[in-house]
Amino acid sequence: MDHIVLKLNFILCLPVAYLAAVALACTCYAILATTQSSIRHLPLPPGAKICWGHEKEVFSNQPGLTFRKWIRQLGLTFRIKAAFGAPDILVTSDPIAIAYILQKRIYDYHHSSIVRPRIARLLGKGLGWVEGEMEHKRMKRLAMPALTAENIKDMSSDVMNCVGQVIGELKDLVQKAISGMQINVLDWTGKATLNVVGRFAFLHDFEGGNSRDAKNILNARKTAVPVVTQYMAHLTLMLLRRFPILNHFPINVIRSQALAKRTIHAGVAKELIYRNRLLSRDNHETYSKDLLSRLLSAAAKGQITMAEVYEHISTFIISGFETTTTVVGFAAWELSRHSEKQARLREELLTVNGQPTYKDIHERLPYLDATLKEMSVIRL
């Protein structure tokens, strides 16, 4: 009988022993990785936790606040401890280092195995996802002609009209607003930027953000963002750095990242491709400089697959929409908090008679340019 009890105790202790062995292995690996890390001599902020490293402090504060504190203490380049003993994270805001990575040696710095699947889920397997010099150049040859300064200038009046459509709707809402009504500015910058991206890149009318497809995309973003910003989502992302294999598991937080992309592929992307094919079949003249026409032309020549066309459509809609929505939205918020800056910007805009032209924006509105650049640095 005693023999049976001892055997059962031994069996029950096996899972605990395995867990202890895994924990010990992870600890040893973390210590070894730290001592051999190429960034081990960089300064380190105080206060790292054994389990969370510095990552929980970053998540618990307002975006950018913790990093700005550390920059004042340690300088432009330092390292922080990752959660769960993952390798230290390099943090730099040095413009020379950033230019070196993103401009001079862009093909030498690849996405990590943790980040790349996330890009594919969030945006698509487009220009921001591909790796290597040959693939980057192939993608740029397809996309860049549609994004030249000349093309942007030619379509600047269309951009103004797209934005004006949303501004007019917002003005009507404000004029009819009851006392105490709250307006989320990101809802409106989202509608405006989606309208611009649709018109500029795909010659598509999102009807001021009010079309069925526009509402589906905007709602997908609203649904996904709260999930991703929850604490459990942050915990999942911290675990991903230690266990990248989780990228391939059907975890709700991870799957929600692809909601906007799936919405675009299932809706507006199909509509765009179908419309363009009808125009080609009926010999209608299309604006060949737009991105969609170039992508479909490349697909017809066998230069890219139709699957890649879909990935490019979602990449450019989401990346153009998200970044501009954030920058313009938070610029409006910050200006509302700093009335003297708002007054200075208003005075500059009043020096232009009527609606600013493309030339005015680039040559006569330096404070507006500086404001948007500053917000890009702070909020992106």
PDB file of N, CA and C in Angstrom, residues 209-304:
ATOM      1  N   GLY A 209     -16.927  59.019 -45.393  1.00  0.00           N
ATOM      2  CA  GLY A 209     -16.879  58.073 -44.280  1.00  0.00           C
ATOM      3  C   GLY A 209     -18.244  57.511 -43.924  1.00  0.00           C
ATOM      4  N   ASN A 210     -19.242  57.735 -44.783  1.00  0.00           N
ATOM      5  CA  ASN A 210     -20.606  57.299 -44.486  1.00  0.00           C
ATOM      6  C   ASN A 210     -21.086  56.137 -45.342  1.00  0.00           C
ATOM      7  N   SER A 211     -20.265  55.677 -46.287  1.00  0.00           N
ATOM      8  CA  SER A 211     -20.671  54.544 -47.105  1.00  0.00           C
ATOM      9  C   SER A 211     -20.671  53.267 -46.269  1.00  0.00           C
ATOM     10  N   ARG A 212     -21.298  52.233 -46.798  1.00  0.00           N
ATOM     11  CA  ARG A 212     -21.349  50.960 -46.064  1.00  0.00           C
ATOM     12  C   ARG A 212     -19.945  50.447 -45.787  1.00  0.00           C
ATOM     13  N   ASP A 213     -19.070  50.458 -46.826  1.00  0.00           N
ATOM     14  CA  ASP A 213     -17.705  49.964 -46.640  1.00  0.00           C
ATOM     15  C   ASP A 213     -16.941  50.793 -45.621  1.00  0.00           C
ATOM     16  N   ALA A 214     -17.109  52.112 -45.677  1.00  0.00           N
ATOM     17  CA  ALA A 214     -16.421  52.987 -44.722  1.00  0.00           C
ATOM     18  C   ALA A 214     -16.845  52.677 -43.296  1.00  0.00           C
ATOM     19  N   LYS A 215     -18.143  52.517 -43.093  1.00  0.00           N
ATOM     20  CA  LYS A 215     -18.643  52.215 -41.743  1.00  0.00           C
ATOM     21  C   LYS A 215     -18.125  50.868 -41.252  1.00  0.00           C
ATOM     22  N   ASN A 216     -18.054  49.896 -42.159  1.00  0.00           N
ATOM     23  CA  ASN A 216     -17.530  48.581 -41.768  1.00  0.00           C
ATOM     24  C   ASN A 216     -16.071  48.668 -41.333  1.00  0.00           C
ATOM     25  N   ILE A 217     -15.260  49.435 -42.074  1.00  0.00           N
ATOM     26  CA  ILE A 217     -13.835  49.582 -41.736  1.00  0.00           C
ATOM     27  C   ILE A 217     -13.679  50.342 -40.417  1.00  0.00           C
ATOM     28  N   LEU A 218     -14.412  51.430 -40.276  1.00  0.00           N
ATOM     29  CA  LEU A 218     -14.322  52.228 -39.050  1.00  0.00           C
ATOM     30  C   LEU A 218     -14.806  51.439 -37.835  1.00  0.00           C
ATOM     31  N   ASN A 219     -15.863  50.666 -38.010  1.00  0.00           N
ATOM     32  CA  ASN A 219     -16.365  49.846 -36.903  1.00  0.00           C
ATOM     33  C   ASN A 219     -15.399  48.725 -36.542  1.00  0.00           C
ATOM     34  N   ALA A 220     -14.737  48.159 -37.564  1.00  0.00           N
ATOM     35  CA  ALA A 220     -13.737  47.121 -37.307  1.00  0.00           C
ATOM     36  C   ALA A 220     -12.602  47.682 -36.466  1.00  0.00           C
ATOM     37  N   ARG A 221     -12.194  48.899 -36.770  1.00  0.00           N
ATOM     38  CA  ARG A 221     -11.130  49.548 -35.993  1.00  0.00           C
ATOM     39  C   ARG A 221     -11.591  49.786 -34.554  1.00  0.00           C
ATOM     40  N   LYS A 222     -12.831  50.260 -34.393  1.00  0.00           N
ATOM     41  CA  LYS A 222     -13.348  50.525 -33.042  1.00  0.00           C
ATOM     42  C   LYS A 222     -13.447  49.242 -32.224  1.00  0.00           C
ATOM     43  N   THR A 223     -13.797  48.153 -32.901  1.00  0.00           N
ATOM     44  CA  THR A 223     -13.932  46.871 -32.205  1.00  0.00           C
ATOM     45  C   THR A 223     -12.575  46.321 -31.791  1.00  0.00           C
ATOM     46  N   ALA A 224     -11.586  46.465 -32.688  1.00  0.00           N
ATOM     47  CA  ALA A 224     -10.271  45.866 -32.440  1.00  0.00           C
ATOM     48  C   ALA A 224      -9.452  46.653 -31.429  1.00  0.00           C
ATOM     49  N   VAL A 225      -9.517  47.984 -31.486  1.00  0.00           N
ATOM     50  CA  VAL A 225      -8.648  48.809 -30.639  1.00  0.00           C
ATOM     51  C   VAL A 225      -8.877  48.567 -29.152  1.00  0.00           C
ATOM     52  N   PRO A 226     -10.130  48.539 -28.631  1.00  0.00           N
ATOM     53  CA  PRO A 226     -10.301  48.270 -27.202  1.00  0.00           C
ATOM     54  C   PRO A 226      -9.741  46.925 -26.779  1.00  0.00           C
ATOM     55  N   VAL A 227      -9.872  45.911 -27.642  1.00  0.00           N
ATOM     56  CA  VAL A 227      -9.341  44.585 -27.302  1.00  0.00           C
ATOM     57  C   VAL A 227      -7.825  44.642 -27.177  1.00  0.00           C
ATOM     58  N   VAL A 228      -7.177  45.315 -28.131  1.00  0.00           N
ATOM     59  CA  VAL A 228      -5.716  45.364 -28.160  1.00  0.00           C
ATOM     60  C   VAL A 228      -5.158  46.190 -27.017  1.00  0.00           C
ATOM     61  N   THR A 229      -5.927  47.191 -26.539  1.00  0.00           N
ATOM     62  CA  THR A 229      -5.416  48.067 -25.480  1.00  0.00           C
ATOM     63  C   THR A 229      -5.735  47.559 -24.078  1.00  0.00           C
ATOM     64  N   GLN A 230      -6.458  46.479 -23.960  1.00  0.00           N
ATOM     65  CA  GLN A 230      -6.737  45.919 -22.641  1.00  0.00           C
ATOM     66  C   GLN A 230      -5.473  45.311 -22.032  1.00  0.00           C
ATOM     67  N   TYR A 231      -5.500  45.144 -20.703  1.00  0.00           N
ATOM     68  CA  TYR A 231      -4.317  44.610 -20.023  1.00  0.00           C
ATOM     69  C   TYR A 231      -3.964  43.216 -20.517  1.00  0.00           C
ATOM     70  N   MET A 232      -4.988  42.361 -20.740  1.00  0.00           N
ATOM     71  CA  MET A 232      -4.708  41.002 -21.206  1.00  0.00           C
ATOM     72  C   MET A 232      -4.033  41.021 -22.570  1.00  0.00           C
ATOM     73  N   ALA A 233      -4.386  42.021 -23.389  1.00  0.00           N
ATOM     74  CA  ALA A 233      -3.743  42.141 -24.696  1.00  0.00           C
ATOM     75  C   ALA A 233      -2.265  42.474 -24.527  1.00  0.00           C
ATOM     76  N   HIS A 234      -1.987  43.378 -23.604  1.00  0.00           N
ATOM     77  CA  HIS A 234      -0.586  43.730 -23.355  1.00  0.00           C
ATOM     78  C   HIS A 234       0.179  42.540 -22.798  1.00  0.00           C
ATOM     79  N   LEU A 235      -0.456  41.786 -21.927  1.00  0.00           N
ATOM     80  CA  LEU A 235       0.181  40.591 -21.380  1.00  0.00           C
ATOM     81  C   LEU A 235       0.499  39.592 -22.491  1.00  0.00           C
ATOM     82  N   THR A 236      -0.433  39.448 -23.438  1.00  0.00           N
ATOM     83  CA  THR A 236      -0.209  38.533 -24.564  1.00  0.00           C
ATOM     84  C   THR A 236       0.982  38.985 -25.399  1.00  0.00           C
ATOM     85  N   LEU A 237       1.083  40.289 -25.643  1.00  0.00           N
ATOM     86  CA  LEU A 237       2.193  40.803 -26.445  1.00  0.00           C
ATOM     87  C   LEU A 237       3.527  40.598 -25.729  1.00  0.00           C
ATOM     88  N   MET A 238       3.519  40.730 -24.408  1.00  0.00           N
ATOM     89  CA  MET A 238       4.746  40.467 -23.648  1.00  0.00           C
ATOM     90  C   MET A 238       5.133  38.994 -23.733  1.00  0.00           C
ATOM     91  N   LEU A 239       4.130  38.127 -23.683  1.00  0.00           N
ATOM     92  CA  LEU A 239       4.396  36.691 -23.804  1.00  0.00           C
ATOM     93  C   LEU A 239       4.915  36.337 -25.201  1.00  0.00           C
ATOM     94  N   LEU A 240       4.438  37.069 -26.209  1.00  0.00           N
ATOM     95  CA  LEU A 240       4.887  36.806 -27.581  1.00  0.00           C
ATOM     96  C   LEU A 240       6.390  37.006 -27.727  1.00  0.00           C
ATOM     97  N   ARG A 241       6.904  37.992 -27.010  1.00  0.00           N
ATOM     98  CA  ARG A 241       8.345  38.247 -27.118  1.00  0.00           C
ATOM     99  C   ARG A 241       9.150  37.084 -26.545  1.00  0.00           C
ATOM    100  N   ARG A 242       8.619  36.438 -25.542  1.00  0.00           N
ATOM    101  CA  ARG A 242       9.307  35.296 -24.950  1.00  0.00           C
ATOM    102  C   ARG A 242       8.969  34.004 -25.697  1.00  0.00           C
ATOM    103  N   PHE A 243       7.716  33.894 -26.167  1.00  0.00           N
ATOM    104  CA  PHE A 243       7.275  32.667 -26.846  1.00  0.00           C
ATOM    105  C   PHE A 243       6.639  33.034 -28.193  1.00  0.00           C
ATOM    106  N   PRO A 244       7.430  33.298 -29.223  1.00  0.00           N
ATOM    107  CA  PRO A 244       6.900  33.711 -30.532  1.00  0.00           C
ATOM    108  C   PRO A 244       5.931  32.708 -31.152  1.00  0.00           C
ATOM    109  N   ILE A 245       6.000  31.455 -30.724  1.00  0.00           N
ATOM    110  CA  ILE A 245       5.113  30.431 -31.285  1.00  0.00           C
ATOM    111  C   ILE A 245       3.635  30.771 -31.031  1.00  0.00           C
ATOM    112  N   LEU A 246       3.363  31.633 -30.027  1.00  0.00           N
ATOM    113  CA  LEU A 246       1.982  32.024 -29.734  1.00  0.00           C
ATOM    114  C   LEU A 246       1.341  32.767 -30.911  1.00  0.00           C
ATOM    115  N   ASN A 247       2.178  33.317 -31.814  1.00  0.00           N
ATOM    116  CA  ASN A 247       1.652  33.983 -32.999  1.00  0.00           C
ATOM    117  C   ASN A 247       0.755  33.065 -33.814  1.00  0.00           C
ATOM    118  N   HIS A 248       0.971  31.775 -33.707  1.00  0.00           N
ATOM    119  CA  HIS A 248       0.259  30.809 -34.535  1.00  0.00           C
ATOM    120  C   HIS A 248      -0.918  30.155 -33.801  1.00  0.00           C
ATOM    121  N   PHE A 249      -1.216  30.629 -32.586  1.00  0.00           N
ATOM    122  CA  PHE A 249      -2.326  30.073 -31.813  1.00  0.00           C
ATOM    123  C   PHE A 249      -3.577  30.938 -32.013  1.00  0.00           C
ATOM    124  N   PRO A 250      -4.771  30.351 -31.963  1.00  0.00           N
ATOM    125  CA  PRO A 250      -6.017  31.113 -32.161  1.00  0.00           C
ATOM    126  C   PRO A 250      -6.428  31.893 -30.915  1.00  0.00           C
ATOM    127  N   ILE A 251      -5.577  32.836 -30.505  1.00  0.00           N
ATOM    128  CA  ILE A 251      -5.842  33.647 -29.317  1.00  0.00           C
ATOM    129  C   ILE A 251      -6.646  34.877 -29.743  1.00  0.00           C
ATOM    130  N   ASN A 252      -7.701  35.195 -29.006  1.00  0.00           N
ATOM    131  CA  ASN A 252      -8.634  36.254 -29.397  1.00  0.00           C
ATOM    132  C   ASN A 252      -7.928  37.594 -29.576  1.00  0.00           C
ATOM    133  N   VAL A 253      -7.031  37.936 -28.653  1.00  0.00           N
ATOM    134  CA  VAL A 253      -6.327  39.219 -28.723  1.00  0.00           C
ATOM    135  C   VAL A 253      -5.519  39.313 -30.011  1.00  0.00           C
ATOM    136  N   ILE A 254      -4.882  38.210 -30.398  1.00  0.00           N
ATOM    137  CA  ILE A 254      -4.060  38.208 -31.605  1.00  0.00           C
ATOM    138  C   ILE A 254      -4.939  38.232 -32.852  1.00  0.00           C
ATOM    139  N   ARG A 255      -6.000  37.443 -32.851  1.00  0.00           N
ATOM    140  CA  ARG A 255      -6.885  37.378 -34.010  1.00  0.00           C
ATOM    141  C   ARG A 255      -7.589  38.712 -34.254  1.00  0.00           C
ATOM    142  N   SER A 256      -7.868  39.463 -33.190  1.00  0.00           N
ATOM    143  CA  SER A 256      -8.581  40.731 -33.346  1.00  0.00           C
ATOM    144  C   SER A 256      -7.755  41.756 -34.119  1.00  0.00           C
ATOM    145  N   GLN A 257      -6.422  41.590 -34.137  1.00  0.00           N
ATOM    146  CA  GLN A 257      -5.574  42.514 -34.875  1.00  0.00           C
ATOM    147  C   GLN A 257      -5.882  42.497 -36.369  1.00  0.00           C
ATOM    148  N   ALA A 258      -6.417  41.396 -36.864  1.00  0.00           N
ATOM    149  CA  ALA A 258      -6.660  41.243 -38.307  1.00  0.00           C
ATOM    150  C   ALA A 258      -8.079  41.635 -38.710  1.00  0.00           C
ATOM    151  N   LEU A 259      -8.864  42.177 -37.774  1.00  0.00           N
ATOM    152  CA  LEU A 259     -10.276  42.433 -38.061  1.00  0.00           C
ATOM    153  C   LEU A 259     -10.450  43.440 -39.193  1.00  0.00           C
ATOM    154  N   ALA A 260      -9.737  44.555 -39.141  1.00  0.00           N
ATOM    155  CA  ALA A 260      -9.872  45.584 -40.188  1.00  0.00           C
ATOM    156  C   ALA A 260      -9.411  45.040 -41.541  1.00  0.00           C
ATOM    157  N   LYS A 261      -8.318  44.299 -41.546  1.00  0.00           N
ATOM    158  CA  LYS A 261      -7.816  43.720 -42.795  1.00  0.00           C
ATOM    159  C   LYS A 261      -8.835  42.759 -43.394  1.00  0.00           C
ATOM    160  N   ARG A 262      -9.399  41.880 -42.583  1.00  0.00           N
ATOM    161  CA  ARG A 262     -10.398  40.928 -43.085  1.00  0.00           C
ATOM    162  C   ARG A 262     -11.621  41.667 -43.626  1.00  0.00           C
ATOM    163  N   THR A 263     -12.012  42.748 -42.957  1.00  0.00           N
ATOM    164  CA  THR A 263     -13.156  43.537 -43.402  1.00  0.00           C
ATOM    165  C   THR A 263     -12.906  44.141 -44.777  1.00  0.00           C
ATOM    166  N   ILE A 264     -11.705  44.664 -44.985  1.00  0.00           N
ATOM    167  CA  ILE A 264     -11.354  45.266 -46.281  1.00  0.00           C
ATOM    168  C   ILE A 264     -11.308  44.210 -47.378  1.00  0.00           C
ATOM    169  N   HIS A 265     -10.689  43.074 -47.104  1.00  0.00           N
ATOM    170  CA  HIS A 265     -10.579  42.016 -48.114  1.00  0.00           C
ATOM    171  C   HIS A 265     -11.958  41.492 -48.526  1.00  0.00           C
ATOM    172  N   ALA A 266     -12.843  41.379 -47.557  1.00  0.00           N
ATOM    173  CA  ALA A 266     -14.159  40.808 -47.837  1.00  0.00           C
ATOM    174  C   ALA A 266     -15.110  41.819 -48.476  1.00  0.00           C
ATOM    175  N   GLY A 267     -14.808  43.118 -48.339  1.00  0.00           N
ATOM    176  CA  GLY A 267     -15.726  44.141 -48.823  1.00  0.00           C
ATOM    177  C   GLY A 267     -15.167  45.022 -49.911  1.00  0.00           C
ATOM    178  N   VAL A 268     -14.578  46.137 -49.514  1.00  0.00           N
ATOM    179  CA  VAL A 268     -14.210  47.164 -50.484  1.00  0.00           C
ATOM    180  C   VAL A 268     -13.143  46.702 -51.479  1.00  0.00           C
ATOM    181  N   ALA A 269     -12.234  45.822 -51.075  1.00  0.00           N
ATOM    182  CA  ALA A 269     -11.199  45.353 -52.001  1.00  0.00           C
ATOM    183  C   ALA A 269     -11.825  44.627 -53.195  1.00  0.00           C
ATOM    184  N   LYS A 270     -12.806  43.754 -52.929  1.00  0.00           N
ATOM    185  CA  LYS A 270     -13.493  43.048 -54.015  1.00  0.00           C
ATOM    186  C   LYS A 270     -14.227  44.028 -54.923  1.00  0.00           C
ATOM    187  N   GLU A 271     -14.849  45.021 -54.299  1.00  0.00           N
ATOM    188  CA  GLU A 271     -15.596  46.009 -55.070  1.00  0.00           C
ATOM    189  C   GLU A 271     -14.677  46.832 -55.968  1.00  0.00           C
ATOM    190  N   LEU A 272     -13.521  47.238 -55.429  1.00  0.00           N
ATOM    191  CA  LEU A 272     -12.560  48.025 -56.200  1.00  0.00           C
ATOM    192  C   LEU A 272     -12.068  47.255 -57.424  1.00  0.00           C
ATOM    193  N   ILE A 273     -11.702  46.005 -57.210  1.00  0.00           N
ATOM    194  CA  ILE A 273     -11.174  45.182 -58.302  1.00  0.00           C
ATOM    195  C   ILE A 273     -12.249  44.935 -59.356  1.00  0.00           C
ATOM    196  N   TYR A 274     -13.469  44.662 -58.926  1.00  0.00           N
ATOM    197  CA  TYR A 274     -14.568  44.413 -59.853  1.00  0.00           C
ATOM    198  C   TYR A 274     -14.857  45.662 -60.689  1.00  0.00           C
ATOM    199  N   ARG A 275     -14.887  46.837 -60.039  1.00  0.00           N
ATOM    200  CA  ARG A 275     -15.167  48.088 -60.757  1.00  0.00           C
ATOM    201  C   ARG A 275     -14.097  48.389 -61.786  1.00  0.00           C
ATOM    202  N   ASN A 276     -12.825  48.189 -61.400  1.00  0.00           N
ATOM    203  CA  ASN A 276     -11.726  48.475 -62.315  1.00  0.00           C
ATOM    204  C   ASN A 276     -11.787  47.555 -63.535  1.00  0.00           C
ATOM    205  N   ARG A 277     -12.147  46.301 -63.333  1.00  0.00           N
ATOM    206  CA  ARG A 277     -12.245  45.362 -64.451  1.00  0.00           C
ATOM    207  C   ARG A 277     -13.383  45.736 -65.392  1.00  0.00           C
ATOM    208  N   LEU A 278     -14.485  46.223 -64.848  1.00  0.00           N
ATOM    209  CA  LEU A 278     -15.591  46.655 -65.693  1.00  0.00           C
ATOM    210  C   LEU A 278     -15.179  47.835 -66.574  1.00  0.00           C
ATOM    211  N   LEU A 279     -14.451  48.787 -65.959  1.00  0.00           N
ATOM    212  CA  LEU A 279     -13.992  49.945 -66.727  1.00  0.00           C
ATOM    213  C   LEU A 279     -13.053  49.522 -67.850  1.00  0.00           C
ATOM    214  N   SER A 280     -12.157  48.572 -67.548  1.00  0.00           N
ATOM    215  CA  SER A 280     -11.215  48.091 -68.566  1.00  0.00           C
ATOM    216  C   SER A 280     -11.959  47.355 -69.678  1.00  0.00           C
ATOM    217  N   ARG A 281     -12.949  46.556 -69.305  1.00  0.00           N
ATOM    218  CA  ARG A 281     -13.702  45.784 -70.298  1.00  0.00           C
ATOM    219  C   ARG A 281     -14.499  46.696 -71.225  1.00  0.00           C
ATOM    220  N   ASP A 282     -15.041  47.787 -70.660  1.00  0.00           N
ATOM    221  CA  ASP A 282     -15.862  48.697 -71.445  1.00  0.00           C
ATOM    222  C   ASP A 282     -15.045  49.810 -72.098  1.00  0.00           C
ATOM    223  N   ASN A 283     -13.695  49.672 -71.993  1.00  0.00           N
ATOM    224  CA  ASN A 283     -12.773  50.630 -72.630  1.00  0.00           C
ATOM    225  C   ASN A 283     -12.901  52.046 -72.090  1.00  0.00           C
ATOM    226  N   HIS A 284     -13.328  52.141 -70.828  1.00  0.00           N
ATOM    227  CA  HIS A 284     -13.348  53.461 -70.199  1.00  0.00           C
ATOM    228  C   HIS A 284     -11.914  53.873 -69.861  1.00  0.00           C
ATOM    229  N   GLU A 285     -11.627  55.163 -69.984  1.00  0.00           N
ATOM    230  CA  GLU A 285     -10.293  55.659 -69.645  1.00  0.00           C
ATOM    231  C   GLU A 285     -10.157  55.726 -68.131  1.00  0.00           C
ATOM    232  N   THR A 286      -9.134  55.104 -67.585  1.00  0.00           N
ATOM    233  CA  THR A 286      -8.894  55.152 -66.140  1.00  0.00           C
ATOM    234  C   THR A 286      -7.669  56.011 -65.845  1.00  0.00           C
ATOM    235  N   TYR A 287      -7.603  56.491 -64.622  1.00  0.00           N
ATOM    236  CA  TYR A 287      -6.476  57.331 -64.211  1.00  0.00           C
ATOM    237  C   TYR A 287      -5.328  56.406 -63.823  1.00  0.00           C
ATOM    238  N   SER A 288      -4.443  56.156 -64.799  1.00  0.00           N
ATOM    239  CA  SER A 288      -3.453  55.087 -64.654  1.00  0.00           C
ATOM    240  C   SER A 288      -2.419  55.348 -63.572  1.00  0.00           C
ATOM    241  N   LYS A 289      -2.373  56.572 -63.029  1.00  0.00           N
ATOM    242  CA  LYS A 289      -1.382  56.860 -62.002  1.00  0.00           C
ATOM    243  C   LYS A 289      -1.848  56.432 -60.613  1.00  0.00           C
ATOM    244  N   ASP A 290      -3.122  56.104 -60.466  1.00  0.00           N
ATOM    245  CA  ASP A 290      -3.580  55.708 -59.137  1.00  0.00           C
ATOM    246  C   ASP A 290      -3.036  54.323 -58.793  1.00  0.00           C
ATOM    247  N   LEU A 291      -2.945  54.038 -57.513  1.00  0.00           N
ATOM    248  CA  LEU A 291      -2.290  52.815 -57.042  1.00  0.00           C
ATOM    249  C   LEU A 291      -3.015  51.561 -57.518  1.00  0.00           C
ATOM    250  N   LEU A 292      -4.340  51.549 -57.452  1.00  0.00           N
ATOM    251  CA  LEU A 292      -5.084  50.352 -57.827  1.00  0.00           C
ATOM    252  C   LEU A 292      -4.850  49.977 -59.286  1.00  0.00           C
ATOM    253  N   SER A 293      -4.878  50.968 -60.182  1.00  0.00           N
ATOM    254  CA  SER A 293      -4.652  50.687 -61.601  1.00  0.00           C
ATOM    255  C   SER A 293      -3.277  50.084 -61.826  1.00  0.00           C
ATOM    256  N   ARG A 294      -2.306  50.593 -61.122  1.00  0.00           N
ATOM    257  CA  ARG A 294      -0.935  50.069 -61.264  1.00  0.00           C
ATOM    258  C   ARG A 294      -0.840  48.639 -60.737  1.00  0.00           C
ATOM    259  N   LEU A 295      -1.495  48.375 -59.619  1.00  0.00           N
ATOM    260  CA  LEU A 295      -1.454  47.023 -59.050  1.00  0.00           C
ATOM    261  C   LEU A 295      -2.122  46.010 -59.979  1.00  0.00           C
ATOM    262  N   LEU A 296      -3.283  46.361 -60.514  1.00  0.00           N
ATOM    263  CA  LEU A 296      -3.991  45.433 -61.388  1.00  0.00           C
ATOM    264  C   LEU A 296      -3.265  45.247 -62.719  1.00  0.00           C
ATOM    265  N   SER A 297      -2.620  46.303 -63.187  1.00  0.00           N
ATOM    266  CA  SER A 297      -1.816  46.180 -64.403  1.00  0.00           C
ATOM    267  C   SER A 297      -0.648  45.226 -64.172  1.00  0.00           C
ATOM    268  N   ALA A 298      -0.016  45.340 -63.015  1.00  0.00           N
ATOM    269  CA  ALA A 298       1.096  44.440 -62.681  1.00  0.00           C
ATOM    270  C   ALA A 298       0.614  43.004 -62.550  1.00  0.00           C
ATOM    271  N   ALA A 299      -0.578  42.813 -61.971  1.00  0.00           N
ATOM    272  CA  ALA A 299      -1.123  41.464 -61.836  1.00  0.00           C
ATOM    273  C   ALA A 299      -1.431  40.860 -63.204  1.00  0.00           C
ATOM    274  N   ALA A 300      -1.935  41.686 -64.134  1.00  0.00           N
ATOM    275  CA  ALA A 300      -2.245  41.202 -65.476  1.00  0.00           C
ATOM    276  C   ALA A 300      -0.987  40.773 -66.225  1.00  0.00           C
ATOM    277  N   LYS A 301       0.131  41.395 -65.889  1.00  0.00           N
ATOM    278  CA  LYS A 301       1.412  41.056 -66.530  1.00  0.00           C
ATOM    279  C   LYS A 301       2.140  39.923 -65.812  1.00  0.00           C
ATOM    280  N   GLY A 302       1.551  39.424 -64.712  1.00  0.00           N
ATOM    281  CA  GLY A 302       2.175  38.342 -63.973  1.00  0.00           C
ATOM    282  C   GLY A 302       3.280  38.778 -63.030  1.00  0.00           C
ATOM    283  N   GLN A 303       3.371  40.103 -62.774  1.00  0.00           N
ATOM    284  CA  GLN A 303       4.431  40.614 -61.888  1.00  0.00           C
ATOM    285  C   GLN A 303       4.093  40.397 -60.419  1.00  0.00           C
ATOM    286  N   ILE A 304       2.812  40.391 -60.093  1.00  0.00           N
ATOM    287  CA  ILE A 304       2.359  40.068 -58.741  1.00  0.00           C
ATOM    288  C   ILE A 304       1.108  39.200 -58.859  1.00  0.00           C
TER     289      ILE A 304
END
